[in-house]
Coordinates of C-alpha atoms in Angstrom, one line a residue:
M783 CA 19.9 -21.0 -35.3
A784 CA 16.5 -19.4 -36.1
E785 CA 15.5 -22.6 -38.0
E786 CA 16.5 -24.8 -35.1
K787 CA 14.4 -22.7 -32.7
K788 CA 11.4 -22.9 -35.1
K789 CA 11.7 -26.7 -35.1
E790 CA 12.0 -26.7 -31.4
L791 CA 8.9 -24.5 -31.0
K792 CA 6.9 -26.8 -33.3
A793 CA 8.0 -29.9 -31.3
L794 CA 7.1 -28.1 -28.0
V795 CA 3.7 -27.0 -29.2
R796 CA 2.9 -30.4 -30.6
L797 CA 3.5 -31.9 -27.2
A798 CA 2.3 -29.0 -25.1
L799 CA -1.2 -28.7 -26.6
P800 CA -2.5 -32.1 -25.6
L801 CA -0.7 -31.9 -22.2
A802 CA -2.2 -28.5 -21.5
A803 CA -5.6 -29.9 -22.5
A804 CA -5.1 -32.9 -20.2
Q805 CA -4.0 -30.6 -17.4
A806 CA -7.0 -28.3 -18.1
G807 CA -9.2 -31.3 -17.9
M808 CA -8.0 -32.1 -14.4
T809 CA -8.6 -28.5 -13.3
L810 CA -11.9 -28.4 -15.1
M811 CA -13.4 -30.9 -12.7
G812 CA -12.9 -28.5 -9.8
L813 CA -14.1 -25.6 -12.0
V814 CA -17.4 -27.5 -12.8
D815 CA -17.8 -28.2 -9.1
V816 CA -17.6 -24.4 -8.5
A817 CA -20.0 -23.6 -11.3
V818 CA -22.6 -26.1 -10.1
L819 CA -22.3 -25.2 -6.4
G820 CA -22.3 -21.5 -7.4
R821 CA -26.0 -22.0 -8.3
L822 CA -26.8 -23.2 -4.7
G823 CA -25.4 -20.2 -2.9
A824 CA -22.4 -18.3 -1.5
E825 CA -22.1 -20.6 1.6
E826 CA -22.0 -23.8 -0.5
L827 CA -19.5 -22.3 -2.9
G828 CA -17.3 -21.0 -0.1
A829 CA -17.3 -24.3 1.7
S830 CA -16.3 -26.2 -1.4
G831 CA -13.6 -23.6 -2.0
L832 CA -12.2 -24.2 1.5
G833 CA -12.3 -28.0 1.0
N834 CA -10.7 -27.7 -2.4
A835 CA -8.0 -25.5 -1.0
L836 CA -7.2 -27.9 1.8
F837 CA -7.2 -30.9 -0.6
F838 CA -4.8 -29.3 -3.1
A839 CA -2.6 -27.7 -0.4
I840 CA -1.7 -31.3 0.6
A841 CA -2.3 -33.2 -2.6
I842 CA 0.1 -31.0 -4.5
V843 CA 3.0 -32.0 -2.3
G844 CA 2.3 -35.6 -3.4
V845 CA 2.0 -34.6 -7.0
G846 CA 5.4 -32.9 -6.9
I847 CA 7.0 -36.0 -5.2
V848 CA 5.6 -38.3 -7.9
M849 CA 6.7 -35.9 -10.6
G850 CA 10.2 -36.9 -9.6
V851 CA 9.8 -39.6 -12.2
D852 CA 9.5 -37.0 -15.0
P853 CA 13.1 -36.3 -15.6
L854 CA 14.1 -39.9 -15.0
V855 CA 11.8 -41.2 -17.7
S856 CA 12.6 -38.5 -20.2
Q857 CA 16.4 -38.7 -19.7
A858 CA 16.2 -42.5 -20.0
L859 CA 14.3 -42.2 -23.3
G860 CA 16.8 -39.5 -24.4
A861 CA 19.5 -42.2 -24.0
R862 CA 17.2 -44.8 -25.8
D863 CA 16.9 -47.0 -22.7
E864 CA 13.3 -48.2 -22.8
V865 CA 13.9 -50.8 -20.0
E866 CA 15.0 -48.1 -17.6
A867 CA 12.0 -45.9 -18.6
R868 CA 9.5 -48.7 -18.0
R869 CA 11.1 -49.5 -14.6
V870 CA 10.8 -45.9 -13.6
L871 CA 7.1 -46.0 -14.5
W872 CA 6.5 -48.7 -11.9
Q873 CA 8.6 -46.9 -9.3
G874 CA 6.2 -44.0 -9.9
V875 CA 3.2 -46.2 -9.3
W876 CA 4.6 -47.5 -6.0
L877 CA 5.6 -44.0 -5.0
S878 CA 2.0 -42.8 -5.7
I879 CA 0.6 -45.5 -3.4
V880 CA 3.1 -44.9 -0.5
V881 CA 2.9 -41.1 -0.7
G882 CA -0.9 -41.0 -1.2
L883 CA -1.7 -43.2 1.8
F884 CA 0.7 -41.2 4.0
L885 CA -0.7 -37.8 2.9
M886 CA -4.4 -38.9 3.4
I887 CA -3.8 -38.7 7.2
P888 CA -3.0 -34.9 7.4
M889 CA -5.6 -34.3 4.6
I890 CA -8.4 -35.8 6.7
L891 CA -7.3 -33.9 9.8
S892 CA -6.7 -30.6 7.9
P893 CA -10.3 -29.1 8.5
L894 CA -9.4 -28.9 12.2
I895 CA -7.5 -25.7 11.5
L896 CA -10.6 -23.9 10.2
R897 CA -12.3 -22.9 13.5
P898 CA -9.1 -21.6 15.1
M899 CA -8.5 -19.4 12.0
G900 CA -11.9 -17.7 12.6
I901 CA -13.7 -19.3 9.6
D902 CA -17.5 -18.9 9.8
A903 CA -19.0 -21.9 11.7
S904 CA -21.6 -22.4 8.9
L905 CA -18.7 -23.2 6.4
V906 CA -16.6 -25.5 8.6
A907 CA -18.8 -28.7 8.6
P908 CA -19.5 -28.8 4.8
A909 CA -15.9 -27.9 4.0
A910 CA -14.7 -30.8 6.3
L911 CA -17.0 -33.3 4.7
Y912 CA -15.9 -32.2 1.2
T913 CA -12.2 -32.6 2.1
K914 CA -12.7 -36.1 3.7
I915 CA -14.5 -37.4 0.6
R916 CA -12.0 -35.9 -1.8
A917 CA -9.2 -37.6 0.2
L918 CA -10.4 -40.9 -1.3
S919 CA -9.3 -39.7 -4.7
L920 CA -5.7 -39.0 -3.7
V921 CA -4.0 -42.3 -4.5
P922 CA -5.7 -42.6 -8.0
F923 CA -4.9 -38.9 -8.6
L924 CA -1.2 -39.5 -7.9
M925 CA -1.1 -42.7 -10.0
F926 CA -2.6 -40.7 -12.9
V927 CA 0.3 -38.2 -12.6
A928 CA 2.9 -41.0 -12.6
I929 CA 1.4 -42.8 -15.7
R930 CA 1.0 -39.4 -17.5
A931 CA 4.7 -38.7 -17.1
Y932 CA 5.6 -42.0 -18.8
L933 CA 3.1 -41.5 -21.7
Q934 CA 4.1 -37.8 -22.3
A935 CA 7.8 -38.8 -22.3
H936 CA 6.9 -41.2 -25.2
G937 CA 5.0 -38.4 -26.9
I938 CA 1.8 -40.4 -26.5
T939 CA -0.9 -37.8 -25.7
R940 CA -4.2 -39.0 -27.2
P941 CA -5.1 -41.1 -24.1
M942 CA -4.8 -38.0 -22.0
I943 CA -7.3 -36.1 -24.2
V944 CA -9.7 -39.1 -24.1
A945 CA -9.4 -39.3 -20.3
M946 CA -10.0 -35.5 -20.0
V947 CA -13.1 -35.5 -22.2
I948 CA -14.7 -38.7 -20.8
G949 CA -13.8 -37.8 -17.2
N950 CA -15.2 -34.3 -17.4
V951 CA -18.5 -35.3 -19.1
F952 CA -18.9 -37.9 -16.4
N953 CA -18.1 -35.3 -13.7
L954 CA -20.6 -32.8 -15.0
L955 CA -23.4 -35.3 -15.1
A956 CA -22.5 -36.8 -11.8
D957 CA -22.2 -33.3 -10.2
L958 CA -25.7 -32.4 -11.4
L959 CA -27.1 -35.7 -10.1
F960 CA -25.3 -35.8 -6.7
V961 CA -25.5 -32.1 -5.9
F962 CA -29.2 -31.5 -6.8
G963 CA -30.5 -35.0 -6.6
G964 CA -32.4 -37.1 -9.2
G965 CA -35.9 -36.0 -8.3
G966 CA -36.3 -33.9 -11.4
L967 CA -35.1 -36.5 -13.9
P968 CA -37.5 -38.1 -16.4
E969 CA -39.1 -41.4 -15.6
W970 CA -36.9 -43.4 -18.0
T971 CA -33.8 -42.8 -15.8
G972 CA -35.3 -45.3 -13.4
P973 CA -33.4 -45.6 -10.0
L974 CA -31.4 -42.4 -10.7
R975 CA -34.6 -40.5 -9.7
S976 CA -34.2 -41.8 -6.2
V977 CA -30.7 -40.3 -5.7
P978 CA -31.0 -37.6 -2.9
A979 CA -29.4 -34.2 -3.1
Y980 CA -26.0 -34.3 -1.4
G981 CA -25.0 -30.7 -2.0
V982 CA -21.3 -30.0 -1.3
A983 CA -20.6 -33.7 -0.5
G984 CA -22.1 -34.7 -3.9
A985 CA -19.6 -32.5 -5.8
A986 CA -16.8 -34.2 -3.9
L987 CA -18.1 -37.7 -4.7
A988 CA -18.5 -36.9 -8.4
T989 CA -14.9 -35.7 -8.6
V990 CA -13.6 -38.9 -6.8
L991 CA -15.4 -41.2 -9.3
G992 CA -14.2 -39.0 -12.2
S993 CA -10.6 -39.3 -11.0
V994 CA -10.8 -43.1 -10.9
L995 CA -12.3 -43.2 -14.4
Q996 CA -9.5 -41.1 -15.8
L997 CA -6.9 -43.3 -14.2
A998 CA -8.4 -46.4 -15.7
I999 CA -8.2 -44.9 -19.2
L1000 CA -4.5 -44.0 -18.9
A1001 CA -3.7 -47.5 -17.4
M1002 CA -5.2 -49.1 -20.5
A1003 CA -3.1 -46.9 -22.7
V1004 CA 0.1 -48.0 -20.9
R1005 CA -0.9 -51.7 -21.4
A1006 CA -1.0 -51.0 -25.1
I1007 CA 2.8 -50.1 -25.1
P1008 CA 4.8 -53.4 -25.4
A1009 CA 7.0 -54.0 -22.4
P1010 CA 10.7 -54.5 -23.2
A1011 CA 11.4 -58.2 -23.7
E1012 CA 14.8 -58.2 -22.1
A1013 CA 13.5 -57.5 -18.6
S1014 CA 10.9 -59.5 -16.6
D1015 CA 11.2 -57.8 -13.2
L1016 CA 10.1 -54.3 -14.1
R1017 CA 7.2 -54.2 -11.6
R1018 CA 9.1 -54.8 -8.4
I1019 CA 10.4 -51.9 -6.3
D1020 CA 13.9 -50.9 -7.4
R1021 CA 15.5 -49.3 -4.4
R1022 CA 18.0 -47.3 -6.6
L1023 CA 15.3 -45.8 -8.9
F1024 CA 12.7 -45.5 -6.2
G1025 CA 15.2 -43.6 -4.1
S1026 CA 16.2 -41.4 -7.0
A1027 CA 12.6 -40.5 -7.9
F1028 CA 11.9 -39.7 -4.2
R1029 CA 15.0 -37.5 -3.9
V1030 CA 14.2 -35.7 -7.1
G1031 CA 10.5 -35.4 -6.3
V1032 CA 10.6 -34.2 -2.7
P1033 CA 12.0 -30.7 -3.6
V1034 CA 9.3 -30.5 -6.4
G1035 CA 6.6 -31.4 -3.9
L1036 CA 7.8 -28.9 -1.4
Q1037 CA 8.1 -26.3 -4.2
M1038 CA 4.5 -26.9 -5.4
G1039 CA 3.3 -27.1 -1.8
A1040 CA 4.9 -23.7 -1.1
E1041 CA 3.1 -22.2 -4.0
V1042 CA -0.3 -23.8 -3.6
G1043 CA 0.0 -23.4 0.2
V1044 CA 0.2 -19.6 0.0
F1045 CA -2.9 -19.5 -2.2
A1046 CA -4.7 -21.9 0.2
L1047 CA -3.7 -19.7 3.1
A1048 CA -5.0 -16.6 1.2
G1049 CA -8.3 -18.5 0.9
L1050 CA -8.4 -19.0 4.6
F1051 CA -7.7 -15.3 5.2
A1052 CA -10.4 -14.5 2.6
G1053 CA -12.8 -16.4 4.8
K1054 CA -12.3 -13.9 7.5
F1055 CA -14.1 -11.3 5.4
G1056 CA -17.3 -13.3 5.0
A1057 CA -18.9 -15.8 2.7
A1058 CA -19.2 -13.5 -0.4
P1059 CA -15.6 -12.4 -0.5
L1060 CA -14.5 -16.0 0.0
A1061 CA -16.7 -17.2 -2.8
A1062 CA -15.3 -14.4 -5.0
H1063 CA -11.8 -15.5 -4.1
Q1064 CA -12.7 -19.1 -5.1
I1065 CA -14.1 -18.0 -8.5
A1066 CA -11.1 -15.9 -9.4
L1067 CA -8.7 -18.6 -8.2
S1068 CA -10.6 -21.2 -10.2
L1069 CA -10.5 -19.2 -13.4
A1070 CA -6.8 -18.2 -12.9
S1071 CA -5.9 -21.8 -12.2
F1072 CA -7.6 -22.9 -15.4
T1073 CA -5.5 -20.5 -17.6
F1074 CA -2.5 -21.6 -15.7
T1075 CA -3.0 -25.2 -16.8
C1076 CA -1.8 -24.1 -20.3
A1077 CA 1.5 -22.8 -18.7
L1078 CA 1.7 -26.1 -16.8
G1079 CA 1.2 -28.0 -20.1
I1080 CA 4.0 -26.0 -21.7
G1081 CA 6.2 -26.6 -18.6
S1082 CA 5.5 -30.4 -18.7
A1083 CA 6.4 -30.4 -22.4
A1084 CA 9.5 -28.4 -21.7
S1085 CA 10.5 -30.9 -19.0
V1086 CA 10.3 -33.7 -21.6
R1087 CA 12.2 -31.7 -24.3
V1088 CA 14.9 -30.5 -21.9
G1089 CA 15.2 -33.9 -20.2
R1090 CA 15.7 -35.7 -23.5
K1091 CA 18.4 -33.3 -24.5
V1092 CA 20.2 -33.8 -21.2
G1093 CA 19.9 -37.5 -21.5
A1094 CA 21.5 -37.2 -24.9
L1095 CA 24.3 -35.1 -23.4
D1096 CA 23.2 -32.1 -25.5
T1097 CA 23.4 -29.0 -23.2
P1098 CA 23.1 -26.4 -25.9
G1099 CA 20.0 -28.2 -27.2
A1100 CA 18.6 -28.2 -23.6
R1101 CA 19.2 -24.4 -23.3
S1102 CA 17.5 -23.7 -26.6
A1103 CA 14.5 -25.9 -25.6
G1104 CA 14.2 -24.1 -22.3
L1105 CA 14.3 -20.6 -23.8
V1106 CA 11.7 -21.4 -26.4
A1107 CA 9.4 -22.7 -23.7
F1108 CA 9.8 -19.5 -21.6
G1109 CA 8.8 -17.5 -24.7
A1110 CA 5.8 -19.7 -25.5
G1111 CA 4.5 -19.6 -22.0
G1112 CA 4.8 -15.9 -21.7
A1113 CA 3.1 -15.3 -25.0
F1114 CA 0.1 -17.5 -24.2
M1115 CA -0.4 -16.0 -20.7
A1116 CA -0.3 -12.5 -22.2
M1117 CA -3.3 -13.4 -24.3
S1118 CA -5.1 -14.8 -21.2
A1119 CA -4.2 -11.6 -19.3
L1120 CA -6.0 -9.6 -22.0
L1121 CA -9.1 -11.8 -21.7
F1122 CA -9.2 -11.3 -17.9
W1123 CA -8.7 -7.5 -18.2
L1124 CA -11.4 -6.9 -20.9
F1125 CA -14.1 -9.4 -19.8
P1126 CA -14.0 -9.9 -16.0
G1127 CA -17.7 -9.6 -15.4
Q1128 CA -18.6 -12.0 -18.2
L1129 CA -16.1 -14.6 -16.9
A1130 CA -17.3 -14.3 -13.3
S1131 CA -20.9 -14.7 -14.5
L1132 CA -20.0 -18.1 -15.9
M1133 CA -19.4 -19.3 -12.3
T1134 CA -22.2 -17.8 -10.3
N1135 CA -25.4 -15.9 -10.6
Q1136 CA -25.2 -14.3 -7.1
P1137 CA -24.9 -10.5 -7.5
V1138 CA -22.9 -9.9 -4.4
V1139 CA -20.4 -12.5 -5.3
L1140 CA -20.1 -11.2 -8.9
A1141 CA -19.4 -7.7 -7.6
A1142 CA -16.6 -9.0 -5.3
A1143 CA -15.1 -11.2 -8.0
V1144 CA -14.6 -8.6 -10.8
P1145 CA -11.8 -6.6 -9.1
L1146 CA -10.0 -9.9 -8.3
L1147 CA -10.0 -10.9 -11.9
A1148 CA -8.4 -7.5 -12.8
V1149 CA -5.5 -8.4 -10.4
A1150 CA -5.3 -11.9 -12.0
A1151 CA -4.9 -10.2 -15.4
V1152 CA -1.8 -8.4 -14.1
F1153 CA 0.0 -11.5 -12.8
Q1154 CA -0.8 -13.9 -15.7
I1155 CA 2.5 -13.4 -17.5
S1156 CA 4.5 -13.9 -14.2
D1157 CA 2.4 -16.9 -13.4
G1158 CA 3.1 -18.4 -16.8
I1159 CA 6.8 -17.8 -16.7
Q1160 CA 7.2 -19.4 -13.2
G1161 CA 5.1 -22.4 -14.2
V1162 CA 7.2 -23.0 -17.3
G1163 CA 10.4 -22.3 -15.3
A1164 CA 9.7 -25.1 -12.8
G1165 CA 9.2 -27.5 -15.7
V1166 CA 12.3 -26.4 -17.5
L1167 CA 14.4 -26.8 -14.4
R1168 CA 12.8 -30.2 -13.6
G1169 CA 13.8 -31.5 -17.0
A1170 CA 17.4 -30.4 -16.3
G1171 CA 17.3 -32.2 -13.0
D1172 CA 17.5 -29.0 -10.9
T1173 CA 14.5 -29.3 -8.5
R1174 CA 15.8 -27.8 -5.3
F1175 CA 16.2 -24.2 -6.6
A1176 CA 12.5 -24.0 -7.6
F1177 CA 11.6 -24.8 -4.0
Y1178 CA 13.9 -22.2 -2.6
A1179 CA 12.5 -19.6 -5.1
N1180 CA 8.9 -20.3 -4.1
V1181 CA 9.6 -20.0 -0.4
V1182 CA 11.4 -16.7 -0.9
G1183 CA 9.0 -15.3 -3.5
H1184 CA 5.7 -16.4 -2.0
W1185 CA 6.3 -16.6 1.8
F1186 CA 9.0 -13.9 2.4
V1187 CA 7.9 -11.4 -0.2
G1188 CA 4.3 -12.0 -1.4
L1189 CA 2.6 -13.1 1.8
P1190 CA 3.9 -10.1 4.0
V1191 CA 2.7 -7.7 1.2
A1192 CA -0.6 -9.5 1.0
L1193 CA -1.3 -9.3 4.8
F1194 CA -0.2 -5.6 5.0
L1195 CA -2.4 -4.6 2.1
A1196 CA -5.4 -6.7 3.2
F1197 CA -5.5 -6.0 7.0
R1198 CA -3.3 -2.9 7.7
L1199 CA -4.4 -0.8 4.8
G1200 CA -7.9 -2.3 4.6
Y1201 CA -8.0 -3.5 1.0
G1202 CA -9.5 -6.9 2.0
V1203 CA -9.4 -9.7 -0.5
V1204 CA -8.1 -7.4 -3.3
G1205 CA -5.1 -6.7 -1.1
L1206 CA -4.4 -10.4 -0.6
W1207 CA -4.4 -10.8 -4.4
W1208 CA -2.0 -8.0 -5.0
G1209 CA 0.4 -9.7 -2.5
L1210 CA 0.1 -12.9 -4.5
C1211 CA 0.9 -11.0 -7.6
V1212 CA 4.1 -9.6 -6.1
G1213 CA 5.1 -13.1 -5.0
L1214 CA 4.5 -14.7 -8.4
T1215 CA 6.6 -12.0 -10.1
A1216 CA 9.5 -12.6 -7.7
V1217 CA 9.4 -16.4 -8.3
A1218 CA 9.3 -15.9 -12.1
A1219 CA 12.4 -13.7 -12.1
L1220 CA 14.4 -16.1 -9.9
L1221 CA 13.6 -19.2 -12.0
Y1222 CA 14.4 -17.5 -15.3
V1223 CA 17.8 -16.3 -14.1
R1224 CA 18.5 -19.7 -12.6
F1225 CA 18.0 -21.5 -15.9
L1226 CA 20.2 -19.0 -17.8
R1227 CA 22.9 -19.8 -15.3
I1228 CA 22.8 -23.6 -15.2
S1229 CA 22.4 -23.9 -19.0
S1230 CA 25.6 -21.8 -19.6
R1231 CA 27.6 -24.9 -18.5
E1232 CA 27.3 -28.7 -19.0
I1233 CA 24.1 -30.3 -17.5
R1234 CA 24.7 -33.9 -16.5
P1235 CA 22.0 -36.6 -16.3
L1236 CA 20.5 -37.3 -12.9
V1237 CA 21.3 -40.9 -12.1
R1238 CA 24.2 -41.8 -14.5
P1239 CA 25.1 -41.4 -18.1
F1240 CA 22.6 -43.9 -19.6
P1241 CA 23.9 -46.4 -22.1
M1242 CA 23.3 -45.3 -25.7
H1243 CA 21.6 -48.2 -27.5

């Protein structure tokens, strides 16, 4: 048994490392935006933080819906049905287009809620502009998620690393150009010297272009995988699979929306305390989100490992894969917790040189250190349950944990007891811990009995 778990851990880590790197690369784009805008001032940083929060609060719902293809692909490949897996990929592409275009409407309108919530007027206009420009990246962002699911289920991870590296190098250079303008560039750069300084809008534009570039790299990687010869209609919409992906993905989207939504709402409440606390919230959230990408990478790998075992009708193997993933996620996040606890000032100084923002960010990073392990376990738990085809419970757990437990605690500590943004973060910590406990117990329960594939028992070729 110990030898089997050791083999499973090796397989998990081999898949999780590049997936975590790819996930980190997607988050790193936003992190670079924060670091660059943090050199302009607290207002610019706060405005981009609000815009980023609005973008992801809506985009994450689309990401979750598109991730409905994850278990369908991995279970099909577990049953050695390459035709079905390729067909699922195209349903994911169509789903990305439909969902992305639909969600662009509320995304563009979302800044309208800022003034009624009491956000400083100087932050509203640049935050709205940032959000509207970032909305252009939604469809390619979702298509990237769909294609990534297909590649990771095949164990093909190198294109994700390539996309991460190239996309982020491009994003950094484009950020510096579009945010500060090209006036300071050497003469040999030619027309780039005439690019004006766009500020917050420039950071959004750089990220949009970087997202399109990353999508193009993954699309080329899929074209290198030979399509099954026995099927010629793989690209058309298949109502059965499209509907299955949508039904599986909607609870995932709602679950991720419930989680990101409460953090976005915390950001809006942080804005009530002023530009500096809001900027500090954005810095702490960006750093915590970056370490969380490793938990997401482990969760994505666990979704593949568990899904393949379920597709092969091997429930004991699925349980073992899930438990190994929980352990790996908790262990990694314990190390990141230590980093946050010991070096909060140094980490915050990577993101801004504004003394008032640094002073406000340090206590938030101490709170982030406390919830790292809970955050990791709940991130892995969602992936493990997704691989098993159980996506509804994660939504219920997030609603209960974040909105009925964490949010009331956050508001009580922040406004009634006067702890401000630090109080908001302690409430988030309580919510994450509740979600982590619920997901872990749920997996123990469902894996104690047979787990059936989502659509049908795939034919074993």
